[in-house]
PDB file of C-alpha atoms in Angstrom:
ATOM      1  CA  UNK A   1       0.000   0.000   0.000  1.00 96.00           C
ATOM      2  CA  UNK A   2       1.277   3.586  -1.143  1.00 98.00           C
ATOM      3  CA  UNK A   3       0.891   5.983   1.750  1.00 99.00           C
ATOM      4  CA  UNK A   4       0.896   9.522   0.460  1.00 99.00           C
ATOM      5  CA  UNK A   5      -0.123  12.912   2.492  1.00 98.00           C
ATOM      6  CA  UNK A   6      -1.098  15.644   0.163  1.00 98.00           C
ATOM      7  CA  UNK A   7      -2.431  19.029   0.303  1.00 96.00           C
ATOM      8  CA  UNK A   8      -5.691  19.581  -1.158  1.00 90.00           C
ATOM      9  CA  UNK A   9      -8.436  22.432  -0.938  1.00 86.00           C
ATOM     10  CA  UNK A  10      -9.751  21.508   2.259  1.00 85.00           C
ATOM     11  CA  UNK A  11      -6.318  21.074   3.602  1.00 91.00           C
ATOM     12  CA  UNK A  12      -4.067  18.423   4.356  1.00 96.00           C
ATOM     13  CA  UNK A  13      -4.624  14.883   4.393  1.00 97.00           C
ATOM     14  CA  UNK A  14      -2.828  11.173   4.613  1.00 98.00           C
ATOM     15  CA  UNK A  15      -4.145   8.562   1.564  1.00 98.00           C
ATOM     16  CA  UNK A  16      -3.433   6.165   0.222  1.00 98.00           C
ATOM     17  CA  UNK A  17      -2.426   5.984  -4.062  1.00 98.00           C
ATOM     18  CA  UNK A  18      -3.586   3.237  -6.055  1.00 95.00           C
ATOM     19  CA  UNK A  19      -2.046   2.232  -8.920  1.00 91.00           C
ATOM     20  CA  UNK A  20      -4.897   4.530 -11.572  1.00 92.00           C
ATOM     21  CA  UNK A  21      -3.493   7.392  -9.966  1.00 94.00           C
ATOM     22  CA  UNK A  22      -6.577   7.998  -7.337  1.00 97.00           C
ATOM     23  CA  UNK A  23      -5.655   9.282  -3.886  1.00 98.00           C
ATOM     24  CA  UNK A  24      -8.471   7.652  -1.370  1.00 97.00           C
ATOM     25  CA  UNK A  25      -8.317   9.988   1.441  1.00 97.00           C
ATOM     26  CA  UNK A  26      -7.971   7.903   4.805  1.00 97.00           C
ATOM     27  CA  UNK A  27      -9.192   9.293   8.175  1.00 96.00           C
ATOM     28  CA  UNK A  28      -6.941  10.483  10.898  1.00 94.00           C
ATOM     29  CA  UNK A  29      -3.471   8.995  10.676  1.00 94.00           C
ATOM     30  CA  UNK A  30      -2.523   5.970   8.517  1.00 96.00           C
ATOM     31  CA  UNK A  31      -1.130   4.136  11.465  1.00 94.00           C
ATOM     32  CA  UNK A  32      -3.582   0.983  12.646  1.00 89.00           C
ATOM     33  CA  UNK A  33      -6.746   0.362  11.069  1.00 91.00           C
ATOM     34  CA  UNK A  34      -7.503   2.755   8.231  1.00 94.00           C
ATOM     35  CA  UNK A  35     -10.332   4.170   7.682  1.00 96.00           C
ATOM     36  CA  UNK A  36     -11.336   5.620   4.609  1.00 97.00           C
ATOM     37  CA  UNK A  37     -13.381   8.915   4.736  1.00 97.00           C
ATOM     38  CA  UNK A  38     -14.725   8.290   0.754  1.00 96.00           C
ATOM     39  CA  UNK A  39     -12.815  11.291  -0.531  1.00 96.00           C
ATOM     40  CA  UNK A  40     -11.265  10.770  -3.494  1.00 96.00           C
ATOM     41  CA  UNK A  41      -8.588  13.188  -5.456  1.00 96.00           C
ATOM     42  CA  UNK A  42      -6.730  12.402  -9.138  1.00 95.00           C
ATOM     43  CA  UNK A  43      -3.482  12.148  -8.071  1.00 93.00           C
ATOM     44  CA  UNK A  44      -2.690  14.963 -10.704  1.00 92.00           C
ATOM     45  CA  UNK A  45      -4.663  17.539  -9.241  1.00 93.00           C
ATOM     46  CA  UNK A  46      -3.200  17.385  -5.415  1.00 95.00           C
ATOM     47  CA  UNK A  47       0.479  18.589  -4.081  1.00 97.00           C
ATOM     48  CA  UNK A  48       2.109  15.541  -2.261  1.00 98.00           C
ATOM     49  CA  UNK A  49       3.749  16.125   0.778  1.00 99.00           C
ATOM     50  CA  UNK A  50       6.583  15.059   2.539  1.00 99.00           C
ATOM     51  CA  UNK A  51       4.865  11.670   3.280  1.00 99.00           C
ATOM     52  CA  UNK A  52       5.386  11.673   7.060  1.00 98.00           C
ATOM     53  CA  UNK A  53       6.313  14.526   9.387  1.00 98.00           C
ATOM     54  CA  UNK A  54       8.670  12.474  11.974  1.00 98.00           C
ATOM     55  CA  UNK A  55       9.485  13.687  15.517  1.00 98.00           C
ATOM     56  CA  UNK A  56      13.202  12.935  14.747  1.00 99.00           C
ATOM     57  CA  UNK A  57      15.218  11.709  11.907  1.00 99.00           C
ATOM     58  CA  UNK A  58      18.051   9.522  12.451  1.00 99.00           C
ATOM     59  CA  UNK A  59      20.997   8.851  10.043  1.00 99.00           C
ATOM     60  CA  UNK A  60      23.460   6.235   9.685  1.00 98.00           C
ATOM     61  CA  UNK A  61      27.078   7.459   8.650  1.00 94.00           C
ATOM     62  CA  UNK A  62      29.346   5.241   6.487  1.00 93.00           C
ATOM     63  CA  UNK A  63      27.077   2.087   6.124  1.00 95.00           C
ATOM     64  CA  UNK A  64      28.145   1.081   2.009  1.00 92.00           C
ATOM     65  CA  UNK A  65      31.886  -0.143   2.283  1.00 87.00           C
ATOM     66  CA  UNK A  66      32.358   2.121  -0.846  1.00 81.00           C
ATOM     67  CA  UNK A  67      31.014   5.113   0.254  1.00 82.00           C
ATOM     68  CA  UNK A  68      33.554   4.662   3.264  1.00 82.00           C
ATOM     69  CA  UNK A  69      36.241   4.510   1.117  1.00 81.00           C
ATOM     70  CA  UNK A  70      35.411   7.567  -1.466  1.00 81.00           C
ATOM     71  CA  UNK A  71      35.126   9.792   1.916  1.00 72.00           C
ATOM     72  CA  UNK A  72      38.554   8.656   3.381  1.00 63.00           C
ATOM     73  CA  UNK A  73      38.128   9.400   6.333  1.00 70.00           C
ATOM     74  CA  UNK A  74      39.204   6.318   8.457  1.00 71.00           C
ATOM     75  CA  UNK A  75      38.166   2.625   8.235  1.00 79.00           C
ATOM     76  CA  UNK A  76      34.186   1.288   8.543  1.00 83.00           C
ATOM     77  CA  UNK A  77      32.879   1.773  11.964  1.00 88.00           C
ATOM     78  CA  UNK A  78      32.422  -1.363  13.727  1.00 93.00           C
ATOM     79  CA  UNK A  79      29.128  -0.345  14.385  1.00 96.00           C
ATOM     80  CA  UNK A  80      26.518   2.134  13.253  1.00 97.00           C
ATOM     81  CA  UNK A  81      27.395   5.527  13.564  1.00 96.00           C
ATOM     82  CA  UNK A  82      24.162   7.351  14.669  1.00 98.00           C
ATOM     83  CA  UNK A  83      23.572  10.729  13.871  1.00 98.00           C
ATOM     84  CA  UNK A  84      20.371  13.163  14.210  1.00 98.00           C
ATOM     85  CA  UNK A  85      18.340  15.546  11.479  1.00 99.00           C
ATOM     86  CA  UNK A  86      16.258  18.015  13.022  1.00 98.00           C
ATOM     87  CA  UNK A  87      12.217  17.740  12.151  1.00 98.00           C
ATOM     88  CA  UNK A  88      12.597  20.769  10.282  1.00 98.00           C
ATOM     89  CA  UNK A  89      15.189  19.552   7.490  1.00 99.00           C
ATOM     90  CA  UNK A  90      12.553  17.213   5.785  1.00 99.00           C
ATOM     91  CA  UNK A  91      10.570  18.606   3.217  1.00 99.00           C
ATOM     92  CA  UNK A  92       8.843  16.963   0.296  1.00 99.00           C
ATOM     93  CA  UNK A  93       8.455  15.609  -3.453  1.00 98.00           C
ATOM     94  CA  UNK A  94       8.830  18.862  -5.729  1.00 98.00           C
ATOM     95  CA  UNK A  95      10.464  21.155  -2.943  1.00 99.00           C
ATOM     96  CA  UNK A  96      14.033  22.908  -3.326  1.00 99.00           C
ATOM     97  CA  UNK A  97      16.822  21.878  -1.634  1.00 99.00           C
ATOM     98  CA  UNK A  98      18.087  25.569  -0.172  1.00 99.00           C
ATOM     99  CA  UNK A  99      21.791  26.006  -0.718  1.00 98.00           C
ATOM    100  CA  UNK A 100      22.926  27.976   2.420  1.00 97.00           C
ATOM    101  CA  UNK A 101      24.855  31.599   1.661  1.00 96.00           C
ATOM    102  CA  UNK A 102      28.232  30.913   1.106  1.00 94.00           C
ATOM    103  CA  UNK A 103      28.055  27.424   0.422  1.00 95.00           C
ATOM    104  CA  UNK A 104      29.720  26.113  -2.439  1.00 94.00           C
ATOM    105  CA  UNK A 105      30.042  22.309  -1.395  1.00 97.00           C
ATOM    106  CA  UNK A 106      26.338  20.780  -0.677  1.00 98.00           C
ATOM    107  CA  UNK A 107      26.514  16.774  -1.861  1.00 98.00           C
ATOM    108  CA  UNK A 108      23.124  14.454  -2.615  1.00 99.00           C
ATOM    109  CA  UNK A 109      23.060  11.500  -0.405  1.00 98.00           C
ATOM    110  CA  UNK A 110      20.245   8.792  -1.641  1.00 99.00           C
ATOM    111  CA  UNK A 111      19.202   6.796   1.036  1.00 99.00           C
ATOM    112  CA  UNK A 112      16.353   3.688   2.085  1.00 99.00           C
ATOM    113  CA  UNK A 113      14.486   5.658   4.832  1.00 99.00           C
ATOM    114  CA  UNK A 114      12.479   3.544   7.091  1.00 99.00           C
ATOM    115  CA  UNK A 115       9.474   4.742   8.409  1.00 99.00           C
ATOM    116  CA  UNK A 116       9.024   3.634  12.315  1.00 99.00           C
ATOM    117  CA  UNK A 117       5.223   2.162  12.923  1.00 98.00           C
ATOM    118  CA  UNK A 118       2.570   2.256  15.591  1.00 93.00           C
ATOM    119  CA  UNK A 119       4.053   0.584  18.137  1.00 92.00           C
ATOM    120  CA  UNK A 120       7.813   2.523  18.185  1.00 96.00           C
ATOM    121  CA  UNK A 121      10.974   0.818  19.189  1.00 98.00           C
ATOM    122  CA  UNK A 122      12.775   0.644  22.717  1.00 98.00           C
ATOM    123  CA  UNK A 123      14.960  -1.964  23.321  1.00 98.00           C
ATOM    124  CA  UNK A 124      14.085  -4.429  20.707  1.00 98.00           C
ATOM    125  CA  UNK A 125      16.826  -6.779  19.264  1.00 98.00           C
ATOM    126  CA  UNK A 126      17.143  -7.013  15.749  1.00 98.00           C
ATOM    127  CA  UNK A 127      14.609 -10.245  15.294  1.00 98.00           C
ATOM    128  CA  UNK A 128      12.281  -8.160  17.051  1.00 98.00           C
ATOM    129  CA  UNK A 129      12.699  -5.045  14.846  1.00 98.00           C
ATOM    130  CA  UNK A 130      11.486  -5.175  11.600  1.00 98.00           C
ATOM    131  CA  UNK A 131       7.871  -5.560  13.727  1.00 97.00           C
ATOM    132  CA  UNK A 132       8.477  -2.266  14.508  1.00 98.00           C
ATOM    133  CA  UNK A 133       8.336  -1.017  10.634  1.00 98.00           C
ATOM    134  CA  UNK A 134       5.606   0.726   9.464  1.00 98.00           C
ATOM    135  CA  UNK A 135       7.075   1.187   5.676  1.00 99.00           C
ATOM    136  CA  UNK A 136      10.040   2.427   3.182  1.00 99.00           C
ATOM    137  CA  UNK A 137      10.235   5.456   1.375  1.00 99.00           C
ATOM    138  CA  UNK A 138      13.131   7.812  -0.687  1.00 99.00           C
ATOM    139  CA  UNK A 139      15.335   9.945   1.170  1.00 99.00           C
ATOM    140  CA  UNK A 140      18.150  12.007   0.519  1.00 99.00           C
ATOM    141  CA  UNK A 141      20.651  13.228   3.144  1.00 99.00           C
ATOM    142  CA  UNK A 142      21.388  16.399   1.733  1.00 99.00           C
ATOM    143  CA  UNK A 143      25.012  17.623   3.485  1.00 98.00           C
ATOM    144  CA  UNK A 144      27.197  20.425   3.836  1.00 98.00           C
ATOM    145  CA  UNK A 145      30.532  19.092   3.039  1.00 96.00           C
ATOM    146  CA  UNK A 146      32.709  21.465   4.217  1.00 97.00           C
ATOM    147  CA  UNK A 147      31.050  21.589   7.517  1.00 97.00           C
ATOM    148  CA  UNK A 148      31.136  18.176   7.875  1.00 94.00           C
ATOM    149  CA  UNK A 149      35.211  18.240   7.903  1.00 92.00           C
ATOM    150  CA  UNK A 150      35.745  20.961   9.852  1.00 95.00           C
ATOM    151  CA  UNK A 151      32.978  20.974  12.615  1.00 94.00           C
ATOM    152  CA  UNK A 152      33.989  17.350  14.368  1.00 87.00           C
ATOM    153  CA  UNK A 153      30.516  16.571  14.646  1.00 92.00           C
ATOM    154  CA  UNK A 154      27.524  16.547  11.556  1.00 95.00           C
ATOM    155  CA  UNK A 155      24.778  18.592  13.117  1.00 96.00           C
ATOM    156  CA  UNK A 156      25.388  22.029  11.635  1.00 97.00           C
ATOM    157  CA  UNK A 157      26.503  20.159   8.026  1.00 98.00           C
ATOM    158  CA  UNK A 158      23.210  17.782   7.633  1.00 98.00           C
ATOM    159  CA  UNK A 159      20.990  20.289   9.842  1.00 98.00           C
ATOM    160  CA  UNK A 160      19.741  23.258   7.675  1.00 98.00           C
ATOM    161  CA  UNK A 161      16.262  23.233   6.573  1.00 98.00           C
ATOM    162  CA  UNK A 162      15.458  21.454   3.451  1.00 99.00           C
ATOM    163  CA  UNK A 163      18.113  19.284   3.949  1.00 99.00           C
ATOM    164  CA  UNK A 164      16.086  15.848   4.075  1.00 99.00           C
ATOM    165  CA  UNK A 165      14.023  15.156   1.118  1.00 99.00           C
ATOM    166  CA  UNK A 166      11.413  12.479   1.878  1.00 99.00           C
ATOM    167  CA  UNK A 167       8.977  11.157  -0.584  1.00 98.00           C
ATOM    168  CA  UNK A 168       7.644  10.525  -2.757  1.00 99.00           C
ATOM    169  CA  UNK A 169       5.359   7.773  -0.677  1.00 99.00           C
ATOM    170  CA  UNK A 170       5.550   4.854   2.450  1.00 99.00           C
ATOM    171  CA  UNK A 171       5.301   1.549   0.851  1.00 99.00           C
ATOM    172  CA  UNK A 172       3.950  -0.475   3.612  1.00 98.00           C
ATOM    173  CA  UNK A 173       4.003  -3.727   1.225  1.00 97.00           C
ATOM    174  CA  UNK A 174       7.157  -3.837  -0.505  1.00 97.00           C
ATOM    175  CA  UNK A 175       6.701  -8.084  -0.296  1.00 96.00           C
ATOM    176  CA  UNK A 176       3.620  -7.554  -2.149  1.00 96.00           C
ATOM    177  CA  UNK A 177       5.519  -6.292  -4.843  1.00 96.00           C
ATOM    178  CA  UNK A 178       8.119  -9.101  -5.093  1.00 98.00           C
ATOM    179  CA  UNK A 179      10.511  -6.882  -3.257  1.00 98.00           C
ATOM    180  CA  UNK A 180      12.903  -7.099  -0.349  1.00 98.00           C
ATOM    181  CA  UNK A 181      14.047  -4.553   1.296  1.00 98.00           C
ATOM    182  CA  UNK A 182      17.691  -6.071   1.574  1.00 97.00           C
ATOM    183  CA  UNK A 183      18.383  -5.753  -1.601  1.00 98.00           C
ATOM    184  CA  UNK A 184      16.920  -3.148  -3.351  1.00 98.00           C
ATOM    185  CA  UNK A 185      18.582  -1.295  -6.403  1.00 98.00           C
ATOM    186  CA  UNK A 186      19.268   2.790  -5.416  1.00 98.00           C
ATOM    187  CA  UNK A 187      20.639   5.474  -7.873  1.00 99.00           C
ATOM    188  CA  UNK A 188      20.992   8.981  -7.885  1.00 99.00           C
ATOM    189  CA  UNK A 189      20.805  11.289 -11.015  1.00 99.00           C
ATOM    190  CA  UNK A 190      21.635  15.330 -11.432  1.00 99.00           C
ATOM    191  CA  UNK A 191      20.641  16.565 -14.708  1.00 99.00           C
ATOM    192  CA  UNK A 192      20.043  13.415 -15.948  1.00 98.00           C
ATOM    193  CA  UNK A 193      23.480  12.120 -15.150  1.00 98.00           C
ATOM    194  CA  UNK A 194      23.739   8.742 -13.007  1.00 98.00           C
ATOM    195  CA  UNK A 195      25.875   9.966  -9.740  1.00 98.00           C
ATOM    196  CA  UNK A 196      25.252   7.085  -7.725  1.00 98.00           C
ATOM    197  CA  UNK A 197      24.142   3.143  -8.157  1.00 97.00           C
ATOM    198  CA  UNK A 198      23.908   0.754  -5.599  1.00 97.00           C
ATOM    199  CA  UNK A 199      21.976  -2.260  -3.766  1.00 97.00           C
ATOM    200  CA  UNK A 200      20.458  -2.132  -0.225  1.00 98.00           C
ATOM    201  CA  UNK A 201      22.320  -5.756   0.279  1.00 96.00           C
ATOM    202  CA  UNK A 202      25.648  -3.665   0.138  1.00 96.00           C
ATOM    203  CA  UNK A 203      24.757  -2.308   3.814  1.00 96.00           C
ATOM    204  CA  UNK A 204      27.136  -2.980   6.042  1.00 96.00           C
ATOM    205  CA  UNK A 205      24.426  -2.955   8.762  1.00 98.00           C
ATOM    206  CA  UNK A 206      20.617  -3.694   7.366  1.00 97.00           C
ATOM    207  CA  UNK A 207      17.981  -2.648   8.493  1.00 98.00           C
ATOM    208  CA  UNK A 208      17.098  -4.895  12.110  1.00 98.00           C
ATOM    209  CA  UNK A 209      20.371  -4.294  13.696  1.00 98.00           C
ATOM    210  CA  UNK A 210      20.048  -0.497  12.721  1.00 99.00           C
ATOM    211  CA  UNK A 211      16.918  -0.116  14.399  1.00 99.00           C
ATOM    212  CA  UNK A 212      17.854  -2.469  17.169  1.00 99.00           C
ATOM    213  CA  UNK A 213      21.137  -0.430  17.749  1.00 99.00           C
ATOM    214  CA  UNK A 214      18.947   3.076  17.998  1.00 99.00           C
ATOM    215  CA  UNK A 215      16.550   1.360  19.848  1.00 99.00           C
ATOM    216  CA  UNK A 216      18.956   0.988  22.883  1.00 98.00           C
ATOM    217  CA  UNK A 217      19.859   4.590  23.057  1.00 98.00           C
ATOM    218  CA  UNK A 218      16.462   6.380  21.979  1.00 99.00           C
ATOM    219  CA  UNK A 219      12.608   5.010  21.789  1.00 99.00           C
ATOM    220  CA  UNK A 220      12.324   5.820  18.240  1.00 99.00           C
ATOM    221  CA  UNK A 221       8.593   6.910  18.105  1.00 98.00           C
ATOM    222  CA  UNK A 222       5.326   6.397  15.110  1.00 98.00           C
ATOM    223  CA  UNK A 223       6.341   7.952  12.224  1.00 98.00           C
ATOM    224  CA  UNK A 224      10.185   8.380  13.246  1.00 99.00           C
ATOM    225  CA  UNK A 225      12.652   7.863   9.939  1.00 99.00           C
ATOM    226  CA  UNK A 226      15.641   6.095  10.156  1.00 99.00           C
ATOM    227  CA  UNK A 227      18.041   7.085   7.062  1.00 99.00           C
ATOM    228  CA  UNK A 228      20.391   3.753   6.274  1.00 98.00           C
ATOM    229  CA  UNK A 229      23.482   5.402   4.904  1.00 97.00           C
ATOM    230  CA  UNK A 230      24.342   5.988   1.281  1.00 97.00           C
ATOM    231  CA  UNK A 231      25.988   3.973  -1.779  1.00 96.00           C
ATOM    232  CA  UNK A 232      29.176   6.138  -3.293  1.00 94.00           C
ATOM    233  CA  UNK A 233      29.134   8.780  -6.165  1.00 96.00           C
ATOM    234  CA  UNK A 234      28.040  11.311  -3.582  1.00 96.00           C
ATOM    235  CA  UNK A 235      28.781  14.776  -4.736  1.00 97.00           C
ATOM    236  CA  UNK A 236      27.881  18.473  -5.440  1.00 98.00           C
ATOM    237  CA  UNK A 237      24.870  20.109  -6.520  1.00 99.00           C
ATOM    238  CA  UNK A 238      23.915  24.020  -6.936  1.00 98.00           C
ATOM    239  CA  UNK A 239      21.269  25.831  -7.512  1.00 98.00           C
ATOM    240  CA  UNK A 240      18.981  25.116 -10.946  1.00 98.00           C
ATOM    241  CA  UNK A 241      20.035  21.728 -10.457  1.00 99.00           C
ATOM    242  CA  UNK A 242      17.194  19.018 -10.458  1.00 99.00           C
ATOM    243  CA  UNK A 243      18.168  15.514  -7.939  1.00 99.00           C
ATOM    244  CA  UNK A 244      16.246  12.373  -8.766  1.00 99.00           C
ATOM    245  CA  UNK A 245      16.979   9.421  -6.217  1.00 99.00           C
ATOM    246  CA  UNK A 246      15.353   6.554  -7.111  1.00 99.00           C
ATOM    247  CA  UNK A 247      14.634   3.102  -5.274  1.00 99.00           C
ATOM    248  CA  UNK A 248      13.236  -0.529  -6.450  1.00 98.00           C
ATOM    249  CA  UNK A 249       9.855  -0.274  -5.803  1.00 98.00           C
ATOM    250  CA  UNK A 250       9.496   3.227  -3.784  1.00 99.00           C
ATOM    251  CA  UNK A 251       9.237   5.270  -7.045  1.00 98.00           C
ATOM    252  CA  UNK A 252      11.167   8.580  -7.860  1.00 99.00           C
ATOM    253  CA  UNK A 253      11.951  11.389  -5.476  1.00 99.00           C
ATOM    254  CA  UNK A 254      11.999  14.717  -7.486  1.00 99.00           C
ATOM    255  CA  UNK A 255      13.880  17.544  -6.042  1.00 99.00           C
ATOM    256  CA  UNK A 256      14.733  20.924  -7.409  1.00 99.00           C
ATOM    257  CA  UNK A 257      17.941  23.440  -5.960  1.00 99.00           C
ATOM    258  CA  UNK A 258      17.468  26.837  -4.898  1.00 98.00           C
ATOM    259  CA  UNK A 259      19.838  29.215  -3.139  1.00 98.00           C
ATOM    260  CA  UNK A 260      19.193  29.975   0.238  1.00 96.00           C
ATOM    261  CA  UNK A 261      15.440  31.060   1.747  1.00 93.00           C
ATOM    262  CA  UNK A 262      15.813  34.699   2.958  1.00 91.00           C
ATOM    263  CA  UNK A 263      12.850  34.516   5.020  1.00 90.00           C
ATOM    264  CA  UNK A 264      13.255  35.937   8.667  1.00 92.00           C
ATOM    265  CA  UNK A 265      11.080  35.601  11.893  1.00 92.00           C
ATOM    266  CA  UNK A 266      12.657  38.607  13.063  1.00 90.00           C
ATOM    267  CA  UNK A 267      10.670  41.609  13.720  1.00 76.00           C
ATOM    268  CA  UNK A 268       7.456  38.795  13.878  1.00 75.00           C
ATOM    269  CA  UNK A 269       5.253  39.491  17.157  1.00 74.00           C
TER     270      UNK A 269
END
């Protein structure tokens, strides 16, 4: 099942796409039972959404043995290195990627985001964790490069706004489809030109002992994403630039570049 949320005249709403392109408007939240309200929308004539709004995203540094060893910056961890994207870097299908002033060194990073379900994760080992999965979608942990080197730690380089991409859906069913998660092919295009190709089955951690790892240190909560790392051919992008990641099943996650928003809540009462 394709979870989207869209925006729509009455506002915004979770649904779920079917394969005509009809959005079927569900009730509430699309975790548990869903309930469909009867709404329905042509997929054409809504604006999808980031597909989930998580409290927290968490990221997984150096998991593809070859993305380890394009950066060259010491050998593969001996476990997952946990990092955390504030709520406010995700944004959606369509949206720009802001290039912040002065920044001349902002890389695409596709990634298999995993989308936490209703009952969370605290503590659960990894044959206990893929219960805790909701879904899969696209995202793309967009970083500041430069940052990254000098700061010592990644929250200023992979924490400005529009720097997580999500999208361009939560495919709750990937099975269904013939599909496994573990091995699922990834690219990333600029322009049209491939940057990056890879297969989920190339993580050096999957999926279980990722969220089992978190799991010990933070109760990852509904809706909570959970970036896996990314495949190498990471590299720059600027603005007028257009990033597709794609994954095996999970569709195509458009994203445009802009230079930086200007907008300022100073002066706001």
């Amino acid at each position: 099942m394709r979870i989207v949320r869209f925006a729509h005249p009455a506002g915004m709403s979770f649904g779920v796409l079917d394969g005509d392109g009809q959005v079927a408007q569900i009730e509430g939240h699309p975790f548990g039972q869903i309930s469909f309200t009867g709404q329905r929308y042509a997929a054409a004539d809504v604006r999808l959404l980031s597909p989930i709004l998580p409290s927290k995203v968490v990221g997984i540094g150096k998991n593809y043995a070859d993305h380890v060893q394009e950066m060259a910056t010491g050998d593969a961890p001996k476990e997952p290195l946990v990092f955390l994207k504030p709520s406010t870097t995700v944004i959606g299908p369509g949206d720009a990627i802001r290039i912040p002033v002065g920044s001349t060194n902002v890389h695409h990073e596709v990634e298999l985001a995993v989308v936490i379900g209703a009952r969370g994760a605290r503590q659960v080992s990894p044959e206990q964790a893929l219960s805790s999965v909701f879904g899969y979608t696209i995202g793309n942990d967009v970083t500041e490069r430069d940052m990254q080197r000098s700061d010592g730690q990644w929250t200023r380089a992979k924490g400005f706004d529009s720097f997580c991409p999500l999208g361009p859906w939560i495919e709750t069913d990937l099975a269904g489809l013939g599909k496994d998660p573990a091995d699922l092919e990834i690219t990333c295009s600029v322009d049209g030109e491939l940057r990056q190709s890879g297969r989920t089955s190339q993580l050096l951690f999957g999926v279980p002992t990722l969220i089992s790892h978190i799991s010990q240190v933070m109760t990852l909560l509904p809706g909570d994403v959970v970036l896996t790392g990314t495949p190498a051919g990471v590299g720059p992008i600027a603005p007028g630039q257009r990033v597709e990641c794609t994954i095996e099943g999970l569709g195509t996650l458009t994203s445009t570049v802009a230079g930086a928003d200007p907008t300022s809540t100073a002066g706001v009462r």
